[in-house]
Tab-separated table of C-alpha atoms and ligand atoms in Angstrom:
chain	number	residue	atom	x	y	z
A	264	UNK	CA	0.000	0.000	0.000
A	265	UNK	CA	1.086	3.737	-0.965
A	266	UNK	CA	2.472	5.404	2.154
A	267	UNK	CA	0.881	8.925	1.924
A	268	UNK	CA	2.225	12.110	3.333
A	269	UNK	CA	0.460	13.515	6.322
A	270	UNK	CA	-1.176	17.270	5.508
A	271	UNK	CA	1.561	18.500	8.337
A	272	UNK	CA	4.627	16.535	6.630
A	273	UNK	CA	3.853	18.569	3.335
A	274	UNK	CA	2.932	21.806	4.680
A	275	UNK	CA	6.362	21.867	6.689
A	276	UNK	CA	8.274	20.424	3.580
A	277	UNK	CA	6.550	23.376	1.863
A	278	UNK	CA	7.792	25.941	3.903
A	279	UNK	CA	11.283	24.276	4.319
A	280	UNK	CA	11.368	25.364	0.808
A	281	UNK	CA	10.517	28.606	1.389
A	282	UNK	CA	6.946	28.188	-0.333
A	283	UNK	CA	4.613	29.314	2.526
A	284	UNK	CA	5.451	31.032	5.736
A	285	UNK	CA	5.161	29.501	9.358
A	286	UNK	CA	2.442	31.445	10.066
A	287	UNK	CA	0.448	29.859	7.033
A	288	UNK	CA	1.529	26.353	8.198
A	289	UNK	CA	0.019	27.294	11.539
A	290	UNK	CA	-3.408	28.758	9.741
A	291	UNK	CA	-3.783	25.989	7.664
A	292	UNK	CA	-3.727	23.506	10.141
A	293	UNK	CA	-6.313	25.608	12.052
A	294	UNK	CA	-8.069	25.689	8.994
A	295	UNK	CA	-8.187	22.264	8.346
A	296	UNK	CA	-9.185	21.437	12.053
A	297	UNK	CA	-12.222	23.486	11.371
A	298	UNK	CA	-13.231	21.170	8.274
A	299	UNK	CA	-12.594	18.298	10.505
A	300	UNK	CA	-15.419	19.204	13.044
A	301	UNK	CA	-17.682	20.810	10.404
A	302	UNK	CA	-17.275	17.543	8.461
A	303	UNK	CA	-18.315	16.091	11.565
A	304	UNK	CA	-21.385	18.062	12.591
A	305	UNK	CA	-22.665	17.295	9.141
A	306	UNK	CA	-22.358	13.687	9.647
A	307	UNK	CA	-23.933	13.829	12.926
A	308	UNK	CA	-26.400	16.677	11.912
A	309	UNK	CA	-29.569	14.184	11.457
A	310	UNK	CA	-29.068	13.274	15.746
A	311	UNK	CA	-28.770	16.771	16.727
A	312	UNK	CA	-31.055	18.281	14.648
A	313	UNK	CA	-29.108	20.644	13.008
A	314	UNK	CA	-29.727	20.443	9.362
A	315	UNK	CA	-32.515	22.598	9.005
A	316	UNK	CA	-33.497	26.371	8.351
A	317	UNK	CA	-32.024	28.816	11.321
A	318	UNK	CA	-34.413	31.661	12.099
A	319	UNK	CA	-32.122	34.022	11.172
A	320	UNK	CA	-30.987	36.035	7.084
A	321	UNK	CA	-27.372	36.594	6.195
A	322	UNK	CA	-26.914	40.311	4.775
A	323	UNK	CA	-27.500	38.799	1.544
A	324	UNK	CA	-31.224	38.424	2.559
A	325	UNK	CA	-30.677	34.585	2.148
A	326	UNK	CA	-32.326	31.960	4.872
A	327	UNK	CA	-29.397	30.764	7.102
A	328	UNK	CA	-29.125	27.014	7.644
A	329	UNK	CA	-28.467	26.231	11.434
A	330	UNK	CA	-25.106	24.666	9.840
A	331	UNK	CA	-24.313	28.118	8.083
A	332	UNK	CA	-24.304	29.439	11.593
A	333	UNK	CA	-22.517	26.956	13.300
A	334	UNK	CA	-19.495	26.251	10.298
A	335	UNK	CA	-19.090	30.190	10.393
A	336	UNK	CA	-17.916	30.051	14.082
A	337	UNK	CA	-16.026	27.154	13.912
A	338	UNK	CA	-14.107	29.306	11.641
A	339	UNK	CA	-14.009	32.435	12.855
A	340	UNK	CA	-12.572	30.864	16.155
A	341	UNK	CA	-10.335	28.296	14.669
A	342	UNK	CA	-8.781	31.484	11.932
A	343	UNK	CA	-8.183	33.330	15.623
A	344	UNK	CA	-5.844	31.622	16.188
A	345	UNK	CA	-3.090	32.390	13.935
A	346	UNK	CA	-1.236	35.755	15.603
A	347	UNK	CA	-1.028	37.247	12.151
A	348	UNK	CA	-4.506	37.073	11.083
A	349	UNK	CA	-6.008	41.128	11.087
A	350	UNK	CA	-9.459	40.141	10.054
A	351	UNK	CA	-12.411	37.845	8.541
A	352	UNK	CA	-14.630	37.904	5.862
A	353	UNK	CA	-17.013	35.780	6.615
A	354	UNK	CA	-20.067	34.843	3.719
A	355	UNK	CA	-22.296	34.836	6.611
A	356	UNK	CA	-21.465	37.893	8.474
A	357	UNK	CA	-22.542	41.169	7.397
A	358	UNK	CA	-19.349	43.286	8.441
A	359	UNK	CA	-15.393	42.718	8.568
A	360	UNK	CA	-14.572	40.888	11.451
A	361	UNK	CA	-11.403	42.609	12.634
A	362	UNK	CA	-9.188	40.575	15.347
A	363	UNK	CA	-6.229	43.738	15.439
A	364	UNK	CA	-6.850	47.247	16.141
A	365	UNK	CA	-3.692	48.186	14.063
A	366	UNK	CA	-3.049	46.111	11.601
A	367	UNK	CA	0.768	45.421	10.118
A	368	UNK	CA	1.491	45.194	6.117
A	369	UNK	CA	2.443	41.146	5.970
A	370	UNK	CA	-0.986	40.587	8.120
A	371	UNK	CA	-3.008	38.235	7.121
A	372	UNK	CA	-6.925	38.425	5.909
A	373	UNK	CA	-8.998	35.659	5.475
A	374	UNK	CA	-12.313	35.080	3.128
A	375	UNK	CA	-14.257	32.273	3.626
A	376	UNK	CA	-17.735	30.956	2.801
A	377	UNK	CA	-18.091	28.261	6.078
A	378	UNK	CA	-20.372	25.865	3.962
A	379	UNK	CA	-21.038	26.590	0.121
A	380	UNK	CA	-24.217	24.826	-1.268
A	381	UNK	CA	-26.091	24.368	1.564
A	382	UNK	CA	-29.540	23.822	0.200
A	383	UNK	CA	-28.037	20.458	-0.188
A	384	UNK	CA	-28.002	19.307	3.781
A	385	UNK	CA	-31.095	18.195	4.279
A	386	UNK	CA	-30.699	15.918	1.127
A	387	UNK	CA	-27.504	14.315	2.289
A	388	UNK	CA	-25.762	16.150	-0.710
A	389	UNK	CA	-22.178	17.257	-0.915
A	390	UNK	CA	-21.353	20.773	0.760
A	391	UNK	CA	-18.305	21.958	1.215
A	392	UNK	CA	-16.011	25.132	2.891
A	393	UNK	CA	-14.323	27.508	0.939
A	394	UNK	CA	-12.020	30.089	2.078
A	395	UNK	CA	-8.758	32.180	0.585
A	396	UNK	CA	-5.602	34.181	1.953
A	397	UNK	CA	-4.351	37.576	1.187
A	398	UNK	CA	-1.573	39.832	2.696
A	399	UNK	CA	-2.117	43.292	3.968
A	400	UNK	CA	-0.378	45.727	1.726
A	401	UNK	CA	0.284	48.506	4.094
A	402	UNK	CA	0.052	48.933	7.785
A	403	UNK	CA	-3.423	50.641	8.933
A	404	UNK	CA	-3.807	53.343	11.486
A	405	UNK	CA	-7.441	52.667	12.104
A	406	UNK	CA	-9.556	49.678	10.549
A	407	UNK	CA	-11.268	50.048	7.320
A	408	UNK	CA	-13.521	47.903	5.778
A	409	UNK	CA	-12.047	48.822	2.295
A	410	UNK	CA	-8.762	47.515	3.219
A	411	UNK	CA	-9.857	44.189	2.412
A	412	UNK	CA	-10.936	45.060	-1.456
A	413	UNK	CA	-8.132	43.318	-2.485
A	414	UNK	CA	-7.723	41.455	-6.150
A	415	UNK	CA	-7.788	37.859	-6.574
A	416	UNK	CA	-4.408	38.026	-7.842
A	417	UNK	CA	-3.014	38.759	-4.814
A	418	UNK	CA	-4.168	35.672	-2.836
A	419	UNK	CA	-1.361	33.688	-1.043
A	420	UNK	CA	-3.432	30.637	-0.453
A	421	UNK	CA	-7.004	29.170	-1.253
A	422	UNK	CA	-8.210	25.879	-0.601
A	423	UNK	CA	-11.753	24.224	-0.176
A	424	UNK	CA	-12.654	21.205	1.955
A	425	UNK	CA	-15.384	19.013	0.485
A	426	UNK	CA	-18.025	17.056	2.548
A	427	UNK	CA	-18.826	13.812	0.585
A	428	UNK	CA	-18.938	10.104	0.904
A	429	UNK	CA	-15.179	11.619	2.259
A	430	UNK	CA	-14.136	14.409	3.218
A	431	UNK	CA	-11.170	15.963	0.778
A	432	UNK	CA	-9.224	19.499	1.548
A	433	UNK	CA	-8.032	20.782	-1.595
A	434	UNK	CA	-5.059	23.277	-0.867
A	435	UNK	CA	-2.630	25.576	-3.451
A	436	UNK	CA	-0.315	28.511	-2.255
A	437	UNK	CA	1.166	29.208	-5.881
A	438	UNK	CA	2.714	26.347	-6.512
A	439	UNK	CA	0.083	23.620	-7.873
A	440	UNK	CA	-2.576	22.411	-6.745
A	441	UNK	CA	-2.160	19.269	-3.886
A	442	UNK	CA	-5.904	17.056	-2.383
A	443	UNK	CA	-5.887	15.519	0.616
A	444	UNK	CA	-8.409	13.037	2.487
A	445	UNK	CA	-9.506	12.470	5.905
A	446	UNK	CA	-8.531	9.025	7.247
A	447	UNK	CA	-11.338	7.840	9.284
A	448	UNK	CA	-9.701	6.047	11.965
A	449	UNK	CA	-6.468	8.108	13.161
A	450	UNK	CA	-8.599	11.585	11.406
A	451	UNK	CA	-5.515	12.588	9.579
A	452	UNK	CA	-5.546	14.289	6.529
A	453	UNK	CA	-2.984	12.251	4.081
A	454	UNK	CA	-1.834	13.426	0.832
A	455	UNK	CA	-4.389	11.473	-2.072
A	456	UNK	CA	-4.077	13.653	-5.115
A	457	UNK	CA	-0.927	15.186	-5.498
A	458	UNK	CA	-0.275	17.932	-8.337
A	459	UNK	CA	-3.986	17.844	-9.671
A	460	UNK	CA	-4.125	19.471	-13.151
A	461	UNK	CA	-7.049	20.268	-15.244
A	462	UNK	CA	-7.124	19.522	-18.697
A	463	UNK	CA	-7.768	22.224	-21.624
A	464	UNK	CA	-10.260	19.805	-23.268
A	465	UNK	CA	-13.654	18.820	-22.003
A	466	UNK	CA	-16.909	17.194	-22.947
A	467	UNK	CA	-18.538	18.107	-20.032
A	468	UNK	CA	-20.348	21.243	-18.716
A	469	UNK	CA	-22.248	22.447	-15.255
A	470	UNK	CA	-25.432	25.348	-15.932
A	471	UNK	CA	-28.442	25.596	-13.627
A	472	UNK	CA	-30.192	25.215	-16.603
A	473	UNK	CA	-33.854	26.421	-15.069
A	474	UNK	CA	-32.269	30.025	-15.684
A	475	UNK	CA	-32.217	29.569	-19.494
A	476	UNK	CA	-34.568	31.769	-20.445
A	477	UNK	CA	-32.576	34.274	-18.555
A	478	UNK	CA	-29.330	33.887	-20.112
A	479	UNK	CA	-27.679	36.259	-22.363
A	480	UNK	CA	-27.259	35.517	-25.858
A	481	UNK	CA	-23.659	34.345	-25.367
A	482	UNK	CA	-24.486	31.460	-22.894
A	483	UNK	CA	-27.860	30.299	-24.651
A	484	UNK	CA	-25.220	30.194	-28.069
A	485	UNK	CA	-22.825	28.401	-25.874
A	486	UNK	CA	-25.201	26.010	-24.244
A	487	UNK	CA	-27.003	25.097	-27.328
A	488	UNK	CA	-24.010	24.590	-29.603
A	489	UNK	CA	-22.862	21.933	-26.903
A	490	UNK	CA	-26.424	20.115	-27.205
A	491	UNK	CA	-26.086	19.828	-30.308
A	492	UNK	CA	-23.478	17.385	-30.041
A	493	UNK	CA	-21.739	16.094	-32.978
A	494	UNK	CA	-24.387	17.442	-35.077
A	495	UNK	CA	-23.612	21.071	-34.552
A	496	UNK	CA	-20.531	23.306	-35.124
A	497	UNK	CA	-18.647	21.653	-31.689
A	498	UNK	CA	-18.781	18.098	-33.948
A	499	UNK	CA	-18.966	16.451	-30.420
A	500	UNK	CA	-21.468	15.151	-27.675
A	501	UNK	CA	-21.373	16.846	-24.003
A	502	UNK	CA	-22.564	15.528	-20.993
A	503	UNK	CA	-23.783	17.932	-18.152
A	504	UNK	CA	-24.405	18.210	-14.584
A	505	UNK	CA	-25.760	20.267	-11.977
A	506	UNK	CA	-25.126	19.156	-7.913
A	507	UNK	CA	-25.866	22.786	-7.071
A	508	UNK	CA	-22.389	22.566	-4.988
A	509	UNK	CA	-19.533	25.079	-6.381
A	510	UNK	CA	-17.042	23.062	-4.487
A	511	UNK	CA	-18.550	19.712	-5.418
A	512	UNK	CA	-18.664	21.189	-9.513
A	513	UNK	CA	-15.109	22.477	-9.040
A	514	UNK	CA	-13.786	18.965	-7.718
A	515	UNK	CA	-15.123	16.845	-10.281
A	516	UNK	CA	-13.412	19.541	-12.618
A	517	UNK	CA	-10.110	19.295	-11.346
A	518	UNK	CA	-10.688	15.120	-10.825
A	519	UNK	CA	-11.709	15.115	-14.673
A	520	UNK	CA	-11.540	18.856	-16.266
A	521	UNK	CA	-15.031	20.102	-17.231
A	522	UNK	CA	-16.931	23.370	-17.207
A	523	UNK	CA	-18.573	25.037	-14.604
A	524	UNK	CA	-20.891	28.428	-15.182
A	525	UNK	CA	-22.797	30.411	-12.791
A	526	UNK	CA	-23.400	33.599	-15.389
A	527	UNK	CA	-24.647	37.113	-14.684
A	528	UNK	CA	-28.368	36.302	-16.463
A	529	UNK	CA	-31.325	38.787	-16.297
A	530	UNK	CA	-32.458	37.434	-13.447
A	531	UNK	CA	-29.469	38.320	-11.158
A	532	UNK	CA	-27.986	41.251	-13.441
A	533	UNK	CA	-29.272	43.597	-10.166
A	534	UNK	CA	-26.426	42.075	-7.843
A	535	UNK	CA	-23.825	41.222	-10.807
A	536	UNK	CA	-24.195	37.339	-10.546
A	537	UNK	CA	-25.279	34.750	-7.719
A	538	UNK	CA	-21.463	33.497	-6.838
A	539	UNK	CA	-19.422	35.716	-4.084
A	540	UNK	CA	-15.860	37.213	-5.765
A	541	UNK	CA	-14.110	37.643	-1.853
A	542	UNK	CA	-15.235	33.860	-1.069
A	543	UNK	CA	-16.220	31.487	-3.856
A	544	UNK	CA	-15.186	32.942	-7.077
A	545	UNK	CA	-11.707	34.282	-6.363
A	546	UNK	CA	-10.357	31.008	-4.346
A	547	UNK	CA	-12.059	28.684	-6.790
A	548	UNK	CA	-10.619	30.675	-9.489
A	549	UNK	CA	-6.877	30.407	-8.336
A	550	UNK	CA	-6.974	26.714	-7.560
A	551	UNK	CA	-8.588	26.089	-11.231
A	552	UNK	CA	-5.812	28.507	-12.382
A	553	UNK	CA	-3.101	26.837	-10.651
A	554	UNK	CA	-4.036	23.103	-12.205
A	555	UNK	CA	-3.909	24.365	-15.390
A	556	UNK	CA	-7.435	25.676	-16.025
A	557	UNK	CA	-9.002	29.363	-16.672
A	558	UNK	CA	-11.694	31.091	-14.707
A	559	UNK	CA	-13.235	34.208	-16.633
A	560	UNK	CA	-16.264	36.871	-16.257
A	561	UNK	CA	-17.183	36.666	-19.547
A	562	UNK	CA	-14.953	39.962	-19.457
A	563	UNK	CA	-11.881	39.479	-18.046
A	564	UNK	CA	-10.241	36.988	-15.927
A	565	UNK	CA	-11.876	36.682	-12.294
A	566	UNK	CA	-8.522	37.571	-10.456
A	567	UNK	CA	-7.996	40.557	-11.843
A	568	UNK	CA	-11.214	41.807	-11.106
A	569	UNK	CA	-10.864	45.251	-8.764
A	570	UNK	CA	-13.542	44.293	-5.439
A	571	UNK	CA	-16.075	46.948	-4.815
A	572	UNK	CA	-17.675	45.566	-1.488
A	573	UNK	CA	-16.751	42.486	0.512
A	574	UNK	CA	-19.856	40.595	-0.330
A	575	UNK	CA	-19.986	41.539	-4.075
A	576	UNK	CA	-21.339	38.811	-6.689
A	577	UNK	CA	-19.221	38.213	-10.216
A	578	UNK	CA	-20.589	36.468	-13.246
A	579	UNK	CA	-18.279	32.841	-13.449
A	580	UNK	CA	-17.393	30.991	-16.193
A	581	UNK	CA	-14.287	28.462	-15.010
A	582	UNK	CA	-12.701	24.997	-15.834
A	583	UNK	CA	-10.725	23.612	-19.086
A	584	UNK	CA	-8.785	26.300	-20.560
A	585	UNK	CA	-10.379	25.844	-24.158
A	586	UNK	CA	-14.317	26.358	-22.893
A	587	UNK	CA	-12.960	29.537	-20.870
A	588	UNK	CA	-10.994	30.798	-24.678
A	589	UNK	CA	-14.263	29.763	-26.540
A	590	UNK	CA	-17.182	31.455	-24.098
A	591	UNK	CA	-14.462	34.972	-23.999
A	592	UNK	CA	-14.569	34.746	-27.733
A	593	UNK	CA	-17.903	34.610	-27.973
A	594	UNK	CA	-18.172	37.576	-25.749
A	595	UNK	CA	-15.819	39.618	-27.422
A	596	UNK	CA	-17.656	38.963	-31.050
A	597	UNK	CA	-21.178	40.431	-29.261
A	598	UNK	CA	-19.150	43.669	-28.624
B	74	AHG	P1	-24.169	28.966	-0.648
B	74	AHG	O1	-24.790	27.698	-0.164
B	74	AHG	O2	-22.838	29.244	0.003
B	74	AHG	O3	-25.087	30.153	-0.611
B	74	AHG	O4	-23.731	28.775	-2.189
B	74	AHG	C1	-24.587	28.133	-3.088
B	74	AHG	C2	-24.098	28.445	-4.464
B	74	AHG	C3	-23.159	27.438	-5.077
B	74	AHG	O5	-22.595	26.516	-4.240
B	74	AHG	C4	-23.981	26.739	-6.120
B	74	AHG	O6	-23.212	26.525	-7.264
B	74	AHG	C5	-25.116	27.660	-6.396
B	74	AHG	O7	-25.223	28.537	-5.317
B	74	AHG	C6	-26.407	26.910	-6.570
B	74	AHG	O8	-27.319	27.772	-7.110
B	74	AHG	P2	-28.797	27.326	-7.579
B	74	AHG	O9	-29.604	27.316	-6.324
B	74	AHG	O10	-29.191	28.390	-8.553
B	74	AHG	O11	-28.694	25.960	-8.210
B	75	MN	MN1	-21.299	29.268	-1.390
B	76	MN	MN1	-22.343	29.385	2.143
């Protein structure tokens, strides 16, 4: 049998190499404790009657799961950890959580969304954790929420743990893209899928497809060019799914390349998409990035986009590079 690395034998060969900090090794692992007990409370969230609707809204005006609520401060006081974190975005809290009255330049801020796709619980569906690192850029004199409106490009980590038949925790920090899975048993996380890449060609694509009558004329071009299959101008057949999980679409893309769109549509135009940049699009978009993959607006590419607000929405389009190249093209003849 394969004799895996342990999550804390890579992360202190990684910074033995001088690819992440001792800090990050110490977040990370406080990071990944927090997926351990989410994963956890999900499993046991049927006995404890947890998986259903809290009473409570996010700012974002959407229902909370009890789960939302719980993940979020197993987070927020697992992240506190880690002396050099300044502050939290949190998907499910309204303002910048700031743990430092004066932040340093070097500081860390973390995003995080504590459990993505959690319409799914109550189904015994994958859900899963995203989150994302940045450096401050400058010391502050007094907090500011803007201070955090910092590119995607910038991020020094972003990793997602997934909740499914097991759990995974899929980790880059600029140098590829490494998955991990929880051993039930000892509750390690050993290395499983080393150097994940994403390949540029796919025959496989992820749309909510009850928003079709919303999409702009790119997408429904897109779409219906793929269902034509090798009738129509792609001269191939694609397959699609829909699990209404980002991190569960983005794992099966970087386990077997593939497509995954949440668009800006006229149905969401209002609030510039449905997918968070901070939380879900930005981290989602350097791990694709790093394996080899694109992730694009329709516009531009997702890590370059300039944050306006800490909750702000983006239009998504990311997986195999050659979908990405084809859907910008597309854009780019509409102009
Ligand atoms: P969250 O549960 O964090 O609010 O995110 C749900 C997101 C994402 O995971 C998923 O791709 C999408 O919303 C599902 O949207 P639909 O309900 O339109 O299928
Ligand atoms: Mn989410
Ligand atoms: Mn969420």
């Amino acid at each position: 049998m394969t004799a895996h690395h342990t999550l804390r034998q890579f992360l202190l060969s990684e910074e033995k190499q001088g690819k992440m900090s001792s800090d990050m090794v110490l977040l990370i692992e406080d990071i990944a404790t927090s997926c351990r007990i989410i994963a956890h409370k999900i499993r046991n969230g049927a006995f404890m009657d947890i998986l259903g609707t809290a009473d409570t809204s996010n700012v974002q005006g959407e229902t909370q799961k009890q789960l939302d609520v719980i993940a979020d401060e197993v987070f927020q006081e697992h992240c506190a950890n880690c002396s050099r974190v300044a502050a939290l975005v949190s998907e499910e809290i309204d303002e910048v959580i700031w743990l430092k009255d004066k932040p340093k330049a070097g500081d860390y801020l973390v995003y995080y969304d504590p459990l993505d796709g959690s319409s799914n619980l109550n189904v015994n569906i994958s859900v899963g954790s995203i989150f994302s690192v940045v450096e401050l850029e400058e010391d502050l004199v007094d907090v500011a929420d803007a201070a955090v409106l910092i590119k995607g490009a910038k991020q020094i980590c972003a990793g997602y743990a997934l909740y499914g038949p097991s759990t995974s925790l899929i980790l880059t920090t600029g140098h590829g893209v490494n998955g991990f899975t929880h051993k039930i048993g000892n509750g390690e996380f050993l290395m499983t899928f080393p150097d994940m890449k994403v390949g540029p060609a796919t025959q496989e694509f992820a749309i909510n497809a009850s928003r079709a009558r919303k999409w702009d004329p790119v997408i429904k071009r897109y779409v219906e060019e793929c269902l034509d299959g090798t009738d129509g101008p792609r001269g191939k057949s694609f397959n699609m799914r829909w699990v209404a999980s980002m991190v569960a679409e983005i794992h099966r893309i970087l386990i077997r390349g593939g497509l995954f769109m949440y668009p800006m549509d006229s149905g969401n135009a209002k609030t510039g998409g449905k997918l968070r940049l901070l939380y879900e699009a930005n981290p989602m978009g350097f791990i694709i990035e790093q394996a080899g993959g694109k992730a694009s607006t329709g516009q531009g590419r997702i890590l370059d986009v300039q944050p306006t607000g800490h909750h702000q929405r983006v239009s998504v389009l990311i997986g195999s590079a050659e979908e990405v190249d084809l859907i910008d093209s597309y854009y780019r003849d509409a102009q």
